[in-house]
Amino acid sequence: MDNIAGTKSSLTWAVHLSVALLVIIWLVPTVGLMVSSFRDRDQITASGWWLSPLPVTQNFAVKAEGDPVERDGLFVLEGNVFGEGSGTVSEFGGRRAAPTEFATGETGTLTRDRTLSVQADGSYTYTSPAEIKRAPSIYFASETPPEFSLGNYEQIFSSAGMDRAFINTLTVTIPATIIPILIAAFAAYALAWMEFPGRGLLIAMVVGLLVVPLQLALVPMLKLHNAMGVGQSFLGIWMAHTGFGLPLAIYLLRNYMVGLPRDIIESAKVDGATDFQVFTKIVLPLSFPALASFAIFQFLWTWNDLLVAKVFLPSNSESWVMTVKIADDLLGSRGGDWGILAAAAFVSIGVPLLVFFTMQRYLVRGLLAGSVK
């Protein structure tokens, strides 16, 4: 009797389980990113974030400093790889290509009849038949305790130009969110409530533009901007984000406006209101959920954008937004510092999270616009 109104479906547990599973799937990578943001690069490379509470085995390299002593025709260097500290060595080696080829306590044979022996406590003995003119390198593996710090965040906040990048990001994001909303609101009202030839064709074109990848338009649009004299400038990137965001904005707003009560609009026109008055006094206030819904999407997409910013903004550091600053300056050309990347991700999502939680109550109402009659 699950289909009787007022009764609870027997499959409710399946719905709850599915929702919980989806939440876990989305939450696990976020937790991993947060944990990684407090670890250093070496520990991230040595083990996954889920092993962060456990000791990590890492490879180290030290120079065998000191004065060699001649014994039985051999030159001998002795010391401890930990210096004045302490630790436990699990494996060692004499080559960068094989840093852990010998077990502790063994005497490893190196090239040119040299030998190396490292004990578990870190004490080593290095011998060579020829005079030792420069300190040889000793490679070893040792367990290090888990280490968490705010070093990655300190590096980001203390980076020169980060404040400028934050201001540039706001300079790009705020106009690139407001401009398409203003244009799309007028276009959506016309497509929803005004009768004119070709309206259906325009609606079909808007829907078709939703599936066009923006990457196809980057080069042609940049050439157009250069011809217009606005290439690689803030005005140019505002125009680019406006063009890329308009199809979704018009689609969402038009669907929402079509669902508004016709009686209200017809009554206003009977009372002598013009289309502009109907739009500004009635339709626009009633469409705020759809406006807020698109504003969230456009703000998040523009704030986190890297590709469009790299194409349409100047390459000098004065015009960098946060994503470009992080990618080109903090991470470098190789992009291998995962701790910095994870911390930068959490720093950059602060403002989008504030925007989302402020306006999220309108999100579902705006997305479901026009789906139920």
PDB file of N, CA and C in Angstrom, residues 1-47:
ATOM      1  N   MET A   1       0.846  -1.203   0.000  1.00  0.00           N
ATOM      2  CA  MET A   1       0.000   0.000   0.000  1.00  0.00           C
ATOM      3  C   MET A   1       0.884   1.258   0.000  1.00  0.00           C
ATOM      4  N   ASP A   2       2.025   1.169  -0.710  1.00  0.00           N
ATOM      5  CA  ASP A   2       2.949   2.297  -0.705  1.00  0.00           C
ATOM      6  C   ASP A   2       2.436   3.473  -1.514  1.00  0.00           C
ATOM      7  N   ASN A   3       1.407   3.221  -2.386  1.00  0.00           N
ATOM      8  CA  ASN A   3       0.953   4.301  -3.249  1.00  0.00           C
ATOM      9  C   ASN A   3      -0.183   5.105  -2.647  1.00  0.00           C
ATOM     10  N   ILE A   4      -0.572   4.824  -1.423  1.00  0.00           N
ATOM     11  CA  ILE A   4      -1.646   5.575  -0.773  1.00  0.00           C
ATOM     12  C   ILE A   4      -1.060   6.865  -0.222  1.00  0.00           C
ATOM     13  N   ALA A   5      -1.787   7.975  -0.454  1.00  0.00           N
ATOM     14  CA  ALA A   5      -1.301   9.271   0.016  1.00  0.00           C
ATOM     15  C   ALA A   5      -1.171   9.268   1.532  1.00  0.00           C
ATOM     16  N   GLY A   6      -0.094   9.810   2.017  1.00  0.00           N
ATOM     17  CA  GLY A   6       0.126   9.914   3.454  1.00  0.00           C
ATOM     18  C   GLY A   6       0.906   8.760   4.036  1.00  0.00           C
ATOM     19  N   THR A   7       1.129   7.695   3.256  1.00  0.00           N
ATOM     20  CA  THR A   7       1.902   6.559   3.754  1.00  0.00           C
ATOM     21  C   THR A   7       3.362   6.713   3.369  1.00  0.00           C
ATOM     22  N   LYS A   8       4.235   6.104   4.128  1.00  0.00           N
ATOM     23  CA  LYS A   8       5.672   6.199   3.899  1.00  0.00           C
ATOM     24  C   LYS A   8       6.138   5.027   3.052  1.00  0.00           C
ATOM     25  N   SER A   9       6.915   5.314   2.019  1.00  0.00           N
ATOM     26  CA  SER A   9       7.384   4.269   1.116  1.00  0.00           C
ATOM     27  C   SER A   9       8.363   3.343   1.835  1.00  0.00           C
ATOM     28  N   SER A  10       8.306   2.073   1.471  1.00  0.00           N
ATOM     29  CA  SER A  10       9.222   1.099   2.059  1.00  0.00           C
ATOM     30  C   SER A  10      10.634   1.241   1.505  1.00  0.00           C
ATOM     31  N   LEU A  11      10.788   2.048   0.454  1.00  0.00           N
ATOM     32  CA  LEU A  11      12.104   2.253  -0.138  1.00  0.00           C
ATOM     33  C   LEU A  11      12.787   3.511   0.386  1.00  0.00           C
ATOM     34  N   THR A  12      12.261   4.081   1.458  1.00  0.00           N
ATOM     35  CA  THR A  12      12.876   5.290   2.017  1.00  0.00           C
ATOM     36  C   THR A  12      14.314   5.029   2.439  1.00  0.00           C
ATOM     37  N   TRP A  13      14.567   3.836   2.985  1.00  0.00           N
ATOM     38  CA  TRP A  13      15.927   3.507   3.414  1.00  0.00           C
ATOM     39  C   TRP A  13      16.895   3.543   2.242  1.00  0.00           C
ATOM     40  N   ALA A  14      16.423   3.124   1.045  1.00  0.00           N
ATOM     41  CA  ALA A  14      17.294   3.132  -0.132  1.00  0.00           C
ATOM     42  C   ALA A  14      17.650   4.560  -0.537  1.00  0.00           C
ATOM     43  N   VAL A  15      16.666   5.457  -0.416  1.00  0.00           N
ATOM     44  CA  VAL A  15      16.914   6.861  -0.737  1.00  0.00           C
ATOM     45  C   VAL A  15      17.945   7.449   0.233  1.00  0.00           C
ATOM     46  N   HIS A  16      17.748   7.174   1.530  1.00  0.00           N
ATOM     47  CA  HIS A  16      18.673   7.693   2.526  1.00  0.00           C
ATOM     48  C   HIS A  16      20.088   7.136   2.314  1.00  0.00           C
ATOM     49  N   LEU A  17      20.165   5.853   1.992  1.00  0.00           N
ATOM     50  CA  LEU A  17      21.467   5.231   1.761  1.00  0.00           C
ATOM     51  C   LEU A  17      22.155   5.839   0.547  1.00  0.00           C
ATOM     52  N   SER A  18      21.377   6.091  -0.504  1.00  0.00           N
ATOM     53  CA  SER A  18      21.956   6.685  -1.720  1.00  0.00           C
ATOM     54  C   SER A  18      22.465   8.091  -1.449  1.00  0.00           C
ATOM     55  N   VAL A  19      21.695   8.868  -0.695  1.00  0.00           N
ATOM     56  CA  VAL A  19      22.113  10.230  -0.368  1.00  0.00           C
ATOM     57  C   VAL A  19      23.382  10.212   0.482  1.00  0.00           C
ATOM     58  N   ALA A  20      23.420   9.304   1.465  1.00  0.00           N
ATOM     59  CA  ALA A  20      24.611   9.201   2.312  1.00  0.00           C
ATOM     60  C   ALA A  20      25.838   8.797   1.492  1.00  0.00           C
ATOM     61  N   LEU A  21      25.644   7.892   0.535  1.00  0.00           N
ATOM     62  CA  LEU A  21      26.749   7.459  -0.316  1.00  0.00           C
ATOM     63  C   LEU A  21      27.264   8.608  -1.176  1.00  0.00           C
ATOM     64  N   LEU A  22      26.348   9.381  -1.721  1.00  0.00           N
ATOM     65  CA  LEU A  22      26.748  10.529  -2.544  1.00  0.00           C
ATOM     66  C   LEU A  22      27.512  11.561  -1.710  1.00  0.00           C
ATOM     67  N   VAL A  23      27.043  11.788  -0.485  1.00  0.00           N
ATOM     68  CA  VAL A  23      27.721  12.739   0.398  1.00  0.00           C
ATOM     69  C   VAL A  23      29.142  12.268   0.691  1.00  0.00           C
ATOM     70  N   ILE A  24      29.302  10.970   0.954  1.00  0.00           N
ATOM     71  CA  ILE A  24      30.638  10.429   1.243  1.00  0.00           C
ATOM     72  C   ILE A  24      31.545  10.561   0.020  1.00  0.00           C
ATOM     73  N   ILE A  25      31.001  10.263  -1.162  1.00  0.00           N
ATOM     74  CA  ILE A  25      31.804  10.343  -2.389  1.00  0.00           C
ATOM     75  C   ILE A  25      32.325  11.757  -2.608  1.00  0.00           C
ATOM     76  N   TRP A  26      31.489  12.753  -2.302  1.00  0.00           N
ATOM     77  CA  TRP A  26      31.901  14.141  -2.470  1.00  0.00           C
ATOM     78  C   TRP A  26      32.789  14.619  -1.323  1.00  0.00           C
ATOM     79  N   LEU A  27      32.594  14.048  -0.147  1.00  0.00           N
ATOM     80  CA  LEU A  27      33.298  14.549   1.038  1.00  0.00           C
ATOM     81  C   LEU A  27      34.721  14.015   1.136  1.00  0.00           C
ATOM     82  N   VAL A  28      34.935  12.764   0.711  1.00  0.00           N
ATOM     83  CA  VAL A  28      36.254  12.139   0.872  1.00  0.00           C
ATOM     84  C   VAL A  28      37.360  12.932   0.163  1.00  0.00           C
ATOM     85  N   PRO A  29      37.200  13.314  -1.107  1.00  0.00           N
ATOM     86  CA  PRO A  29      38.278  14.109  -1.730  1.00  0.00           C
ATOM     87  C   PRO A  29      38.512  15.441  -1.033  1.00  0.00           C
ATOM     88  N   THR A  30      37.452  16.062  -0.514  1.00  0.00           N
ATOM     89  CA  THR A  30      37.613  17.340   0.187  1.00  0.00           C
ATOM     90  C   THR A  30      38.422  17.156   1.467  1.00  0.00           C
ATOM     91  N   VAL A  31      38.118  16.084   2.201  1.00  0.00           N
ATOM     92  CA  VAL A  31      38.884  15.800   3.422  1.00  0.00           C
ATOM     93  C   VAL A  31      40.348  15.530   3.075  1.00  0.00           C
ATOM     94  N   GLY A  32      40.577  14.764   2.004  1.00  0.00           N
ATOM     95  CA  GLY A  32      41.945  14.489   1.580  1.00  0.00           C
ATOM     96  C   GLY A  32      42.697  15.754   1.204  1.00  0.00           C
ATOM     97  N   LEU A  33      42.013  16.666   0.532  1.00  0.00           N
ATOM     98  CA  LEU A  33      42.641  17.933   0.157  1.00  0.00           C
ATOM     99  C   LEU A  33      42.970  18.764   1.392  1.00  0.00           C
ATOM    100  N   MET A  34      42.076  18.752   2.369  1.00  0.00           N
ATOM    101  CA  MET A  34      42.312  19.529   3.584  1.00  0.00           C
ATOM    102  C   MET A  34      43.499  18.967   4.363  1.00  0.00           C
ATOM    103  N   VAL A  35      43.565  17.634   4.498  1.00  0.00           N
ATOM    104  CA  VAL A  35      44.682  17.018   5.218  1.00  0.00           C
ATOM    105  C   VAL A  35      46.001  17.313   4.505  1.00  0.00           C
ATOM    106  N   SER A  36      46.003  17.214   3.183  1.00  0.00           N
ATOM    107  CA  SER A  36      47.230  17.458   2.419  1.00  0.00           C
ATOM    108  C   SER A  36      47.707  18.897   2.540  1.00  0.00           C
ATOM    109  N   SER A  37      46.771  19.813   2.772  1.00  0.00           N
ATOM    110  CA  SER A  37      47.162  21.222   2.861  1.00  0.00           C
ATOM    111  C   SER A  37      48.002  21.505   4.096  1.00  0.00           C
ATOM    112  N   PHE A  38      47.992  20.607   5.089  1.00  0.00           N
ATOM    113  CA  PHE A  38      48.785  20.799   6.306  1.00  0.00           C
ATOM    114  C   PHE A  38      50.061  19.950   6.309  1.00  0.00           C
ATOM    115  N   ARG A  39      50.339  19.215   5.240  1.00  0.00           N
ATOM    116  CA  ARG A  39      51.537  18.377   5.165  1.00  0.00           C
ATOM    117  C   ARG A  39      52.563  19.004   4.227  1.00  0.00           C
ATOM    118  N   ASP A  40      53.826  18.617   4.391  1.00  0.00           N
ATOM    119  CA  ASP A  40      54.843  19.139   3.480  1.00  0.00           C
ATOM    120  C   ASP A  40      54.950  18.236   2.257  1.00  0.00           C
ATOM    121  N   ARG A  41      55.678  18.728   1.262  1.00  0.00           N
ATOM    122  CA  ARG A  41      55.741  18.044  -0.019  1.00  0.00           C
ATOM    123  C   ARG A  41      56.349  16.653   0.100  1.00  0.00           C
ATOM    124  N   ASP A  42      57.387  16.498   0.915  1.00  0.00           N
ATOM    125  CA  ASP A  42      58.060  15.198   1.024  1.00  0.00           C
ATOM    126  C   ASP A  42      57.138  14.135   1.602  1.00  0.00           C
ATOM    127  N   GLN A  43      56.372  14.486   2.633  1.00  0.00           N
ATOM    128  CA  GLN A  43      55.477  13.505   3.229  1.00  0.00           C
ATOM    129  C   GLN A  43      54.301  13.191   2.302  1.00  0.00           C
ATOM    130  N   ILE A  44      53.832  14.182   1.552  1.00  0.00           N
ATOM    131  CA  ILE A  44      52.767  13.923   0.579  1.00  0.00           C
ATOM    132  C   ILE A  44      53.251  12.956  -0.490  1.00  0.00           C
ATOM    133  N   THR A  45      54.507  13.133  -0.927  1.00  0.00           N
ATOM    134  CA  THR A  45      55.065  12.242  -1.950  1.00  0.00           C
ATOM    135  C   THR A  45      55.259  10.827  -1.411  1.00  0.00           C
ATOM    136  N   ALA A  46      55.595  10.709  -0.129  1.00  0.00           N
ATOM    137  CA  ALA A  46      55.915   9.401   0.450  1.00  0.00           C
ATOM    138  C   ALA A  46      54.686   8.570   0.766  1.00  0.00           C
ATOM    139  N   SER A  47      53.560   9.190   1.113  1.00  0.00           N
ATOM    140  CA  SER A  47      52.381   8.409   1.499  1.00  0.00           C
ATOM    141  C   SER A  47      51.118   9.193   1.200  1.00  0.00           C
TER     142      SER A  47
END
